Tab-separated table of C-alpha atoms in Angstrom:
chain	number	residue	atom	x	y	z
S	1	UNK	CA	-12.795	14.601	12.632
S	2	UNK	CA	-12.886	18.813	13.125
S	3	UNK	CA	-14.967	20.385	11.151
S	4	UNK	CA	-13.725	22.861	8.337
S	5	UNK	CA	-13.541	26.568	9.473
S	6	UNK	CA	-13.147	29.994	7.450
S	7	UNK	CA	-9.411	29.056	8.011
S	8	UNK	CA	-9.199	25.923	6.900
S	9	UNK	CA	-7.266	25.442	3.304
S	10	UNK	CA	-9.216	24.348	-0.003
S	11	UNK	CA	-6.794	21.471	0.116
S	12	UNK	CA	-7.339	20.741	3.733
S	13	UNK	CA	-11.303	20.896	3.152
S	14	UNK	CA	-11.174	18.432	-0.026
S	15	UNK	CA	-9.147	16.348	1.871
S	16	UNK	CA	-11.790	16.044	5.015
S	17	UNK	CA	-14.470	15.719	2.315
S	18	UNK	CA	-12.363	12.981	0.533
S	19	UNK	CA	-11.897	10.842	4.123
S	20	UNK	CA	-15.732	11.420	4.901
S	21	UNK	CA	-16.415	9.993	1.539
S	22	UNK	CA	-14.396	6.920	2.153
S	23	UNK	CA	-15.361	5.987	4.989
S	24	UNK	CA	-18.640	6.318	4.328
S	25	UNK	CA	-17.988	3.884	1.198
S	26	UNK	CA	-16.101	1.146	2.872
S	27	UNK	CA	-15.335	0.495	6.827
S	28	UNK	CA	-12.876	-2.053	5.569
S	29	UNK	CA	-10.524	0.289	3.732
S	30	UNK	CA	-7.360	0.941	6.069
S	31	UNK	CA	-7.402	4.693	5.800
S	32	UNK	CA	-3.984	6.321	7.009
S	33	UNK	CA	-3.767	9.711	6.513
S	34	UNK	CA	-0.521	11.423	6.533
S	35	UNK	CA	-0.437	15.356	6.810
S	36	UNK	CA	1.256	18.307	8.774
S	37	UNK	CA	4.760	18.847	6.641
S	38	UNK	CA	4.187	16.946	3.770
S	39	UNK	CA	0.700	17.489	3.262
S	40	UNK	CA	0.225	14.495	1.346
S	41	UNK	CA	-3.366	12.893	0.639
S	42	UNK	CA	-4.562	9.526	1.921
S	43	UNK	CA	-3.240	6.628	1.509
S	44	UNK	CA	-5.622	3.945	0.875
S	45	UNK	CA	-5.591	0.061	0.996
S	46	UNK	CA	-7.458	-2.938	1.976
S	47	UNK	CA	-6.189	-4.536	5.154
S	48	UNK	CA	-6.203	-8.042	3.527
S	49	UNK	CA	-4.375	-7.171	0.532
S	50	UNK	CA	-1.164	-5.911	2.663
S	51	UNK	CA	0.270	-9.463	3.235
S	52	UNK	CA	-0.827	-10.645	-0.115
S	53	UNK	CA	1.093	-8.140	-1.903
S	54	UNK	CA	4.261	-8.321	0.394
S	55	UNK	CA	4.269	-11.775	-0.833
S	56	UNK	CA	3.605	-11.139	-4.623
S	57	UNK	CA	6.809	-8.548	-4.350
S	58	UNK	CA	8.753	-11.435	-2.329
S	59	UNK	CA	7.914	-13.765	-5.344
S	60	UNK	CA	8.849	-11.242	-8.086
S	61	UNK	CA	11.694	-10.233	-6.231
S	62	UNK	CA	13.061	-13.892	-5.970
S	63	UNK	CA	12.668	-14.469	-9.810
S	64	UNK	CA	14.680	-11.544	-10.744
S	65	UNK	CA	17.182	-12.325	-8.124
S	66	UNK	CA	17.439	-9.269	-6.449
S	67	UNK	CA	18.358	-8.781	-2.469
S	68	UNK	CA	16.229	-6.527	-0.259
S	69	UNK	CA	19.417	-4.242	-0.406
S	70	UNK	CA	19.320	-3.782	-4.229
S	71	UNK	CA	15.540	-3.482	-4.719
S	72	UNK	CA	15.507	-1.072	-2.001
S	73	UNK	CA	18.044	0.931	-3.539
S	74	UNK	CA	16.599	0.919	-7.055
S	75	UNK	CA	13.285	2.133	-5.833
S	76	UNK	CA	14.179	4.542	-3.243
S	77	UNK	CA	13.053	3.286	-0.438
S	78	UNK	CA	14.521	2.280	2.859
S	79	UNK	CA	15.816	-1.765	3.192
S	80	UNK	CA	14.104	-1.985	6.674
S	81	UNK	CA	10.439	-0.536	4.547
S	82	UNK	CA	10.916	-3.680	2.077
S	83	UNK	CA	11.215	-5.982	4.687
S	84	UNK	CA	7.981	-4.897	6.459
S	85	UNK	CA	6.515	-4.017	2.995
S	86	UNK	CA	6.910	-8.119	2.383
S	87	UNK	CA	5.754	-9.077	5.606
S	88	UNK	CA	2.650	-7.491	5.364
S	89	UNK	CA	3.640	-5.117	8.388
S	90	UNK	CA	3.372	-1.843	6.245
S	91	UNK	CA	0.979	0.188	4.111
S	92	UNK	CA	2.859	1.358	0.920
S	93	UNK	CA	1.533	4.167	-0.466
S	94	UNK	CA	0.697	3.546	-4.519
S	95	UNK	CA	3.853	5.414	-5.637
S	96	UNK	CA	6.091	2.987	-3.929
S	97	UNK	CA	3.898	0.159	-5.023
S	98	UNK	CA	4.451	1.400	-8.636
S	99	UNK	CA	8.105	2.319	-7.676
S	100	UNK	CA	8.615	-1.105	-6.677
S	101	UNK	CA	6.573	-2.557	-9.608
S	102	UNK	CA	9.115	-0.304	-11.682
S	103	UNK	CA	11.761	-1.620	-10.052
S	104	UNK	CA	11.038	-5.598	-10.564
S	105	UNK	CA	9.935	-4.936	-14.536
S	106	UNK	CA	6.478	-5.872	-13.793
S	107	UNK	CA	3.174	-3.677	-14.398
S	108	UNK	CA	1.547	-2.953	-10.785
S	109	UNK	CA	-1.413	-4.436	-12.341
S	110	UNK	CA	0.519	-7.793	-12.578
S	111	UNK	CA	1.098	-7.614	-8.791
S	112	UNK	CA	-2.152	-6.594	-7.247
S	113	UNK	CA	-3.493	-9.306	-9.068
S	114	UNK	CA	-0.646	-11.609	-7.423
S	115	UNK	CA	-1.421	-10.514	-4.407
S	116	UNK	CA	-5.071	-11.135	-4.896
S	117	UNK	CA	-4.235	-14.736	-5.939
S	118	UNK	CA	-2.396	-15.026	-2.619
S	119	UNK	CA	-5.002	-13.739	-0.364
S	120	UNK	CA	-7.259	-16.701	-2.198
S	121	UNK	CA	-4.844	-19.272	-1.378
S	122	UNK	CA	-4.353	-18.250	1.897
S	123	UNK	CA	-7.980	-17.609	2.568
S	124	UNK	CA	-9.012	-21.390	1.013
S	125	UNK	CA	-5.584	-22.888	3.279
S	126	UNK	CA	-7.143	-21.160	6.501
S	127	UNK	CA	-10.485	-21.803	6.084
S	128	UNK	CA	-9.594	-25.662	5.486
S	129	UNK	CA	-7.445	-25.867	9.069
């Protein structure tokens, strides 16, 4: 990571103090940072909790019989995101996890703590194989 210079934005500095800080605090966190034109801040979330939350949303989204299409649609968010969102292949940031939390009339809470649930049953399923 480059060091701050004279240059170098407030923002931009608080934001390479605020990486350092996390990965000093946890080499487990996922840390995907996206800048340039959007200048956003970090995105954070543990690797394991990725699939287990693709599947809580997969769940939810089932029992309020909604398609990819529609959820997608309500939330803002592209159809071809969802899928990979529920596969575990992406890293939402927490505004679409509350957009999409929003969007199935559940609190986030409710789903992290699905997705949590999954990882155990996975974790117990694998470890018994």
């Amino acid at each position: 990571m480059r060091q701050p210079t004279a240059k170098t934005s407030a923002a931009q500095r608080f934001l390479t103090f605020l990486t350092k800080m996390v990965i000093k605090v946890s080499k487990t966190i996922t840390i995907v940072t996206v800048l340039g034109k959007r200048s956003q801040y970090p995105v954070l979330m543990n690797e394991k909790y990725k699939s287990g939350f693709g599947e809580a949303v997969r769940m939810q989204r089932a029992v309020c019989n909604l398609t990819k299409e529609r959820l997608s649609l309500m939330v803002g968010i592209n159809r071809l995101t969802l899928r990979r969102i529920e596969s575990g292949d992406a890293n939402p940031t927490l505004d679409v996890m509350y957009r999409i939390s929003e969007g199935l009339g559940v609190p986030l809470s409710e789903l992290i703590a699905q997705a949590e649930e999954a990882e155990k049953r996975d974790g117990t399923s694998s470890k018994t194989d």
